[in-house]
Amino acid sequence: MAKRCFVWLSAIVLLFPLIGGLFSRALAGTPGEAGEIMRRSALVQFYSGNDMRAKVTMRLLSKEGGERVRELIMTRRNVKAGGDQKYFLLFRQPADVRDMTFLVWKYPQKDSDRWLYIPAIKLVKRIAANDKRSSFVGSDFSYEDVSGRAAEEDNHTLLREEKYGGKEVLVIKSVPKDGKNADFGYKVSWIDKGNFVLWKEEYYDKRGALFKVFTADEVKPIQGFPTTVKRTMKNVQTGHWTEAAYGEVRYNLGLTDGVFSERSLRNPPKELAR
């Protein structure tokens, strides 16, 4: 009798991880679980710290060998973690855009407010709400790529788990709930299982053809936050790509709401201009 009980207990112990693994994989494949993964990844990509400042250098490269460079100072302040945010950008190079400023008040649940100051004509211009899918200063990043897309705008499905660059990742497919409000048919994201860093993202057009690929080329911890300091966006249909390097990244600077005002467009605060 004791021997029979031992056999049954051994079988249960051996089967438990298998049953648990099957249950875990089934749960992970549900839309709710995939949506939560995308929300946590967005927090890592766009909401680390209460605020952030970085010097950004962008190289715009063509397959013919052409190269253009953009240098700017980017600041960001969270109004609410995972919710509203404010961005202020000050352009330093090239000469024709020097001192141009750009202000964004981002609302995940509705269109963002955007203003651009053009110093050559001393004009503050309101940017149309649907411009979020337009190219960001001529690069292969869109305005939405820079400030993030709300996870709630898409339906998400966990496709599989695999290794990417030696790291365990979750591969998630996202389809816009409103196709008219997106410039892609669907996208596939490779999310780090450990810290939710976005390592790669493929964008497919509305015919199902791959047209744009994002890669995180270097990620390092800064003040305890995993930070993508080098990233690339490549348009595989045109052969054009953009490399962006984030330098002098700092979090939790105590930036006030006044920095992110329309008044700052014409007169950027000194702490941003340094």
Coordinates of C-alpha atoms in Angstrom, one line a residue:
M1 CA 0.0 0.0 0.0
A2 CA 2.8 2.4 0.9
K3 CA 4.6 1.6 -2.3
R4 CA 1.4 2.3 -4.3
C5 CA 1.0 5.7 -2.6
F6 CA 4.6 6.6 -3.4
V7 CA 4.1 5.8 -7.1
W8 CA 1.0 8.1 -7.2
L9 CA 2.8 10.9 -5.4
S10 CA 5.8 10.6 -7.7
A11 CA 3.5 10.8 -10.8
I12 CA 1.8 13.9 -9.4
V13 CA 5.1 15.6 -8.7
L14 CA 6.4 14.8 -12.2
L15 CA 3.2 15.9 -14.0
F16 CA 2.7 19.1 -12.0
P17 CA 5.3 21.2 -13.9
L18 CA 3.9 20.0 -17.2
I19 CA 0.3 20.8 -16.3
G20 CA 1.4 24.2 -14.9
G21 CA 3.4 24.9 -18.0
L22 CA 0.5 24.2 -20.3
F23 CA -1.8 26.3 -18.2
S24 CA 0.7 29.2 -18.1
R25 CA 1.2 29.1 -21.9
A26 CA -2.6 29.0 -22.5
L27 CA -3.1 32.0 -20.2
A28 CA -0.2 33.9 -21.7
G29 CA -1.8 33.6 -25.1
T30 CA -5.0 35.5 -24.1
P31 CA -5.5 39.1 -25.4
G32 CA -5.6 40.5 -21.8
E33 CA -2.2 39.0 -20.9
A34 CA -0.6 40.3 -24.1
G35 CA -2.1 43.7 -23.6
E36 CA -0.7 43.9 -20.1
I37 CA 2.8 43.0 -21.4
M38 CA 2.6 45.8 -24.0
R39 CA 1.4 48.3 -21.3
R40 CA 4.4 47.4 -19.1
S41 CA 6.8 47.7 -22.0
A42 CA 5.4 51.2 -22.8
L43 CA 6.1 52.2 -19.2
V44 CA 9.7 51.1 -19.6
Q45 CA 10.1 52.8 -23.0
F46 CA 8.4 56.1 -22.4
Y47 CA 7.6 56.7 -18.7
S48 CA 10.8 55.9 -16.7
G49 CA 11.4 58.4 -13.9
N50 CA 9.2 61.4 -13.3
D51 CA 11.0 63.3 -16.0
M52 CA 13.9 62.9 -18.4
R53 CA 16.4 65.0 -20.4
A54 CA 18.8 63.7 -23.1
K55 CA 20.9 65.0 -26.0
V56 CA 19.8 63.2 -29.1
T57 CA 21.9 62.8 -32.3
M58 CA 20.1 61.4 -35.3
R59 CA 21.8 60.2 -38.5
L60 CA 19.5 60.0 -41.5
L61 CA 21.0 57.6 -44.0
S62 CA 20.1 56.6 -47.6
K63 CA 21.1 53.5 -49.5
E64 CA 22.9 55.8 -52.0
G65 CA 25.2 56.8 -49.2
G66 CA 23.6 60.2 -48.3
E67 CA 23.8 61.3 -44.7
R68 CA 22.1 64.1 -42.8
V69 CA 22.5 64.8 -39.0
R70 CA 20.0 66.3 -36.5
E71 CA 21.0 67.2 -33.0
L72 CA 18.5 68.2 -30.4
I73 CA 17.8 68.3 -26.7
M74 CA 14.7 66.3 -25.6
T75 CA 13.0 66.7 -22.3
R76 CA 9.9 64.9 -21.0
R77 CA 7.7 65.1 -17.9
N78 CA 5.1 62.6 -16.8
V79 CA 1.8 64.1 -15.7
K80 CA 0.6 60.6 -14.8
A81 CA 2.5 57.3 -15.0
G82 CA 1.2 55.5 -18.1
G83 CA -1.0 58.5 -18.9
D84 CA -0.6 62.2 -20.0
Q85 CA 2.9 63.4 -20.7
K86 CA 4.6 66.6 -21.9
Y87 CA 7.6 66.8 -24.3
F88 CA 9.8 69.8 -25.1
L89 CA 12.4 69.6 -27.9
L90 CA 15.1 72.1 -28.7
F91 CA 17.0 71.7 -32.0
R92 CA 20.7 72.5 -32.1
Q93 CA 21.8 71.3 -35.6
P94 CA 21.8 71.7 -38.6
A95 CA 22.0 75.5 -38.9
D96 CA 18.7 75.8 -40.7
V97 CA 16.7 74.4 -37.8
R98 CA 18.9 75.7 -34.9
D99 CA 16.8 77.0 -32.0
M100 CA 13.6 75.6 -33.5
T101 CA 11.5 74.2 -30.6
F102 CA 8.7 71.6 -30.5
L103 CA 6.1 71.1 -27.7
V104 CA 3.9 68.1 -27.3
W105 CA 1.1 67.6 -24.7
K106 CA 0.4 63.9 -25.1
Y107 CA -3.0 62.3 -24.1
P108 CA -3.2 58.6 -24.6
Q109 CA -7.0 58.6 -24.9
K110 CA -7.2 61.4 -27.5
D111 CA -5.1 63.3 -30.0
S112 CA -2.1 65.1 -28.7
D113 CA -1.6 68.9 -28.8
R114 CA 1.6 69.9 -30.7
W115 CA 3.2 73.3 -31.4
L116 CA 6.3 74.1 -33.4
Y117 CA 8.2 77.4 -33.2
I118 CA 10.1 78.4 -36.3
P119 CA 12.7 81.1 -35.3
A120 CA 13.5 82.2 -38.9
I121 CA 10.0 83.7 -39.2
K122 CA 9.3 84.0 -35.5
L123 CA 6.1 81.9 -35.8
V124 CA 4.5 79.4 -33.5
K125 CA 2.6 76.9 -35.6
R126 CA -0.1 74.5 -34.3
I127 CA 0.5 71.0 -35.7
A128 CA -2.6 69.1 -36.9
A129 CA -3.6 66.3 -34.6
N130 CA -3.4 63.6 -37.4
D131 CA 0.3 64.5 -38.0
K132 CA 1.3 61.9 -35.4
R133 CA 2.0 59.5 -38.2
S134 CA 4.2 62.0 -40.1
S135 CA 7.9 61.8 -40.3
F136 CA 9.7 63.2 -37.2
V137 CA 12.1 66.0 -38.6
G138 CA 12.6 64.1 -41.9
S139 CA 13.7 60.9 -40.1
D140 CA 12.3 57.3 -40.4
F141 CA 10.7 57.7 -36.9
S142 CA 7.2 59.1 -36.8
Y143 CA 6.0 61.5 -34.1
E144 CA 4.2 58.6 -32.6
D145 CA 7.4 56.5 -32.6
V146 CA 9.1 59.2 -30.5
S147 CA 6.4 59.7 -27.9
G148 CA 4.8 56.3 -27.9
R149 CA 1.5 54.7 -28.9
A150 CA -1.1 53.7 -26.3
A151 CA -1.4 50.0 -25.8
E152 CA -5.2 50.4 -25.6
E153 CA -5.3 51.5 -29.3
D154 CA -4.5 47.9 -30.5
N155 CA -5.6 44.3 -30.0
H156 CA -2.7 42.2 -28.8
T157 CA -1.9 38.5 -29.2
L158 CA 1.1 36.6 -27.7
L159 CA 2.5 34.6 -30.7
R160 CA 5.3 32.7 -29.0
E161 CA 8.3 32.9 -26.7
E162 CA 11.8 32.6 -28.1
K163 CA 15.4 33.9 -27.8
Y164 CA 16.5 37.2 -29.4
G165 CA 20.1 38.2 -29.2
G166 CA 20.6 35.6 -26.4
K167 CA 17.7 37.0 -24.4
E168 CA 14.3 35.4 -23.5
V169 CA 11.6 37.5 -25.3
L170 CA 7.9 37.5 -25.8
V171 CA 6.7 38.0 -29.4
I172 CA 3.4 39.9 -29.6
K173 CA 1.3 40.8 -32.6
S174 CA -0.7 44.0 -32.4
V175 CA -3.5 45.0 -34.7
P176 CA -5.0 48.6 -34.6
K177 CA -8.6 48.7 -33.3
D178 CA -9.2 51.6 -35.7
G179 CA -7.3 51.0 -38.9
K180 CA -7.9 54.6 -40.1
N181 CA -6.0 55.9 -37.1
A182 CA -2.7 54.0 -37.8
D183 CA -0.2 53.9 -40.7
F184 CA 0.3 50.1 -40.3
G185 CA -1.8 47.0 -40.8
Y186 CA -0.2 45.2 -37.8
K187 CA 3.1 45.1 -36.0
V188 CA 5.1 42.4 -34.2
S189 CA 7.1 43.2 -31.1
W190 CA 10.0 41.4 -29.3
I191 CA 9.7 42.2 -25.6
D192 CA 12.3 41.2 -23.0
K193 CA 10.8 38.8 -20.5
G194 CA 13.0 40.1 -17.7
N195 CA 12.6 43.9 -17.9
F196 CA 10.1 44.5 -20.7
V197 CA 12.5 46.4 -22.9
L198 CA 11.4 46.6 -26.6
W199 CA 14.3 45.0 -28.6
K200 CA 12.7 44.9 -32.0
E201 CA 9.5 45.8 -33.8
E202 CA 8.4 45.0 -37.3
Y203 CA 5.7 47.1 -39.0
Y204 CA 3.6 45.6 -41.8
D205 CA 1.6 47.8 -44.2
K206 CA -2.1 47.3 -44.8
R207 CA -1.3 44.9 -47.6
G208 CA 0.7 42.7 -45.2
A209 CA 4.1 43.7 -46.5
L210 CA 7.0 44.5 -44.1
F211 CA 7.9 48.2 -44.5
K212 CA 9.6 49.4 -41.3
V213 CA 11.8 47.8 -38.6
F214 CA 12.8 49.2 -35.2
T215 CA 15.8 47.8 -33.3
A216 CA 17.2 48.7 -29.9
D217 CA 21.0 48.6 -30.6
E218 CA 22.2 49.4 -27.1
V219 CA 20.4 49.3 -23.8
K220 CA 22.1 50.2 -20.5
P221 CA 20.9 51.0 -16.9
I222 CA 20.8 54.7 -16.0
Q223 CA 19.8 55.6 -12.5
G224 CA 18.3 52.1 -12.3
F225 CA 16.2 52.5 -15.4
P226 CA 16.9 50.3 -18.5
T227 CA 17.5 52.9 -21.2
T228 CA 17.7 52.4 -24.9
V229 CA 20.6 54.7 -25.8
K230 CA 21.1 53.6 -29.4
R231 CA 18.2 52.7 -31.7
T232 CA 17.5 52.3 -35.4
M233 CA 14.4 52.6 -37.6
K234 CA 14.8 51.3 -41.1
N235 CA 12.3 51.6 -44.0
V236 CA 12.9 48.3 -45.8
Q237 CA 10.9 49.4 -48.8
T238 CA 12.9 52.6 -49.5
G239 CA 16.3 51.5 -48.0
H240 CA 16.4 54.6 -45.9
W241 CA 17.1 54.4 -42.2
T242 CA 17.7 56.5 -39.1
E243 CA 20.1 55.9 -36.2
A244 CA 19.4 57.8 -33.0
A245 CA 21.9 58.0 -30.1
Y246 CA 20.7 59.3 -26.7
G247 CA 23.5 60.9 -24.7
E248 CA 23.8 62.6 -21.2
V249 CA 20.5 60.9 -20.2
R250 CA 19.2 62.0 -16.8
Y251 CA 16.0 61.2 -14.9
N252 CA 14.1 62.9 -12.0
L253 CA 15.5 66.4 -12.6
G254 CA 12.5 68.0 -11.0
L255 CA 11.4 69.8 -14.2
T256 CA 8.5 72.0 -13.6
D257 CA 5.3 72.3 -15.6
G258 CA 6.3 75.8 -16.7
V259 CA 9.1 74.3 -18.8
F260 CA 6.5 72.7 -21.0
S261 CA 4.5 75.8 -21.9
E262 CA 3.9 77.7 -25.1
R263 CA 5.9 80.6 -23.6
S264 CA 9.0 78.3 -23.6
L265 CA 8.7 77.8 -27.3
R266 CA 10.0 81.3 -28.0
N267 CA 12.3 81.5 -24.9
P268 CA 13.6 78.0 -23.9
P269 CA 14.6 77.8 -20.2
K270 CA 18.3 77.9 -19.6
E271 CA 18.4 74.4 -18.1
L272 CA 17.3 73.1 -21.5
A273 CA 19.6 75.1 -23.6
R274 CA 22.8 74.0 -21.8

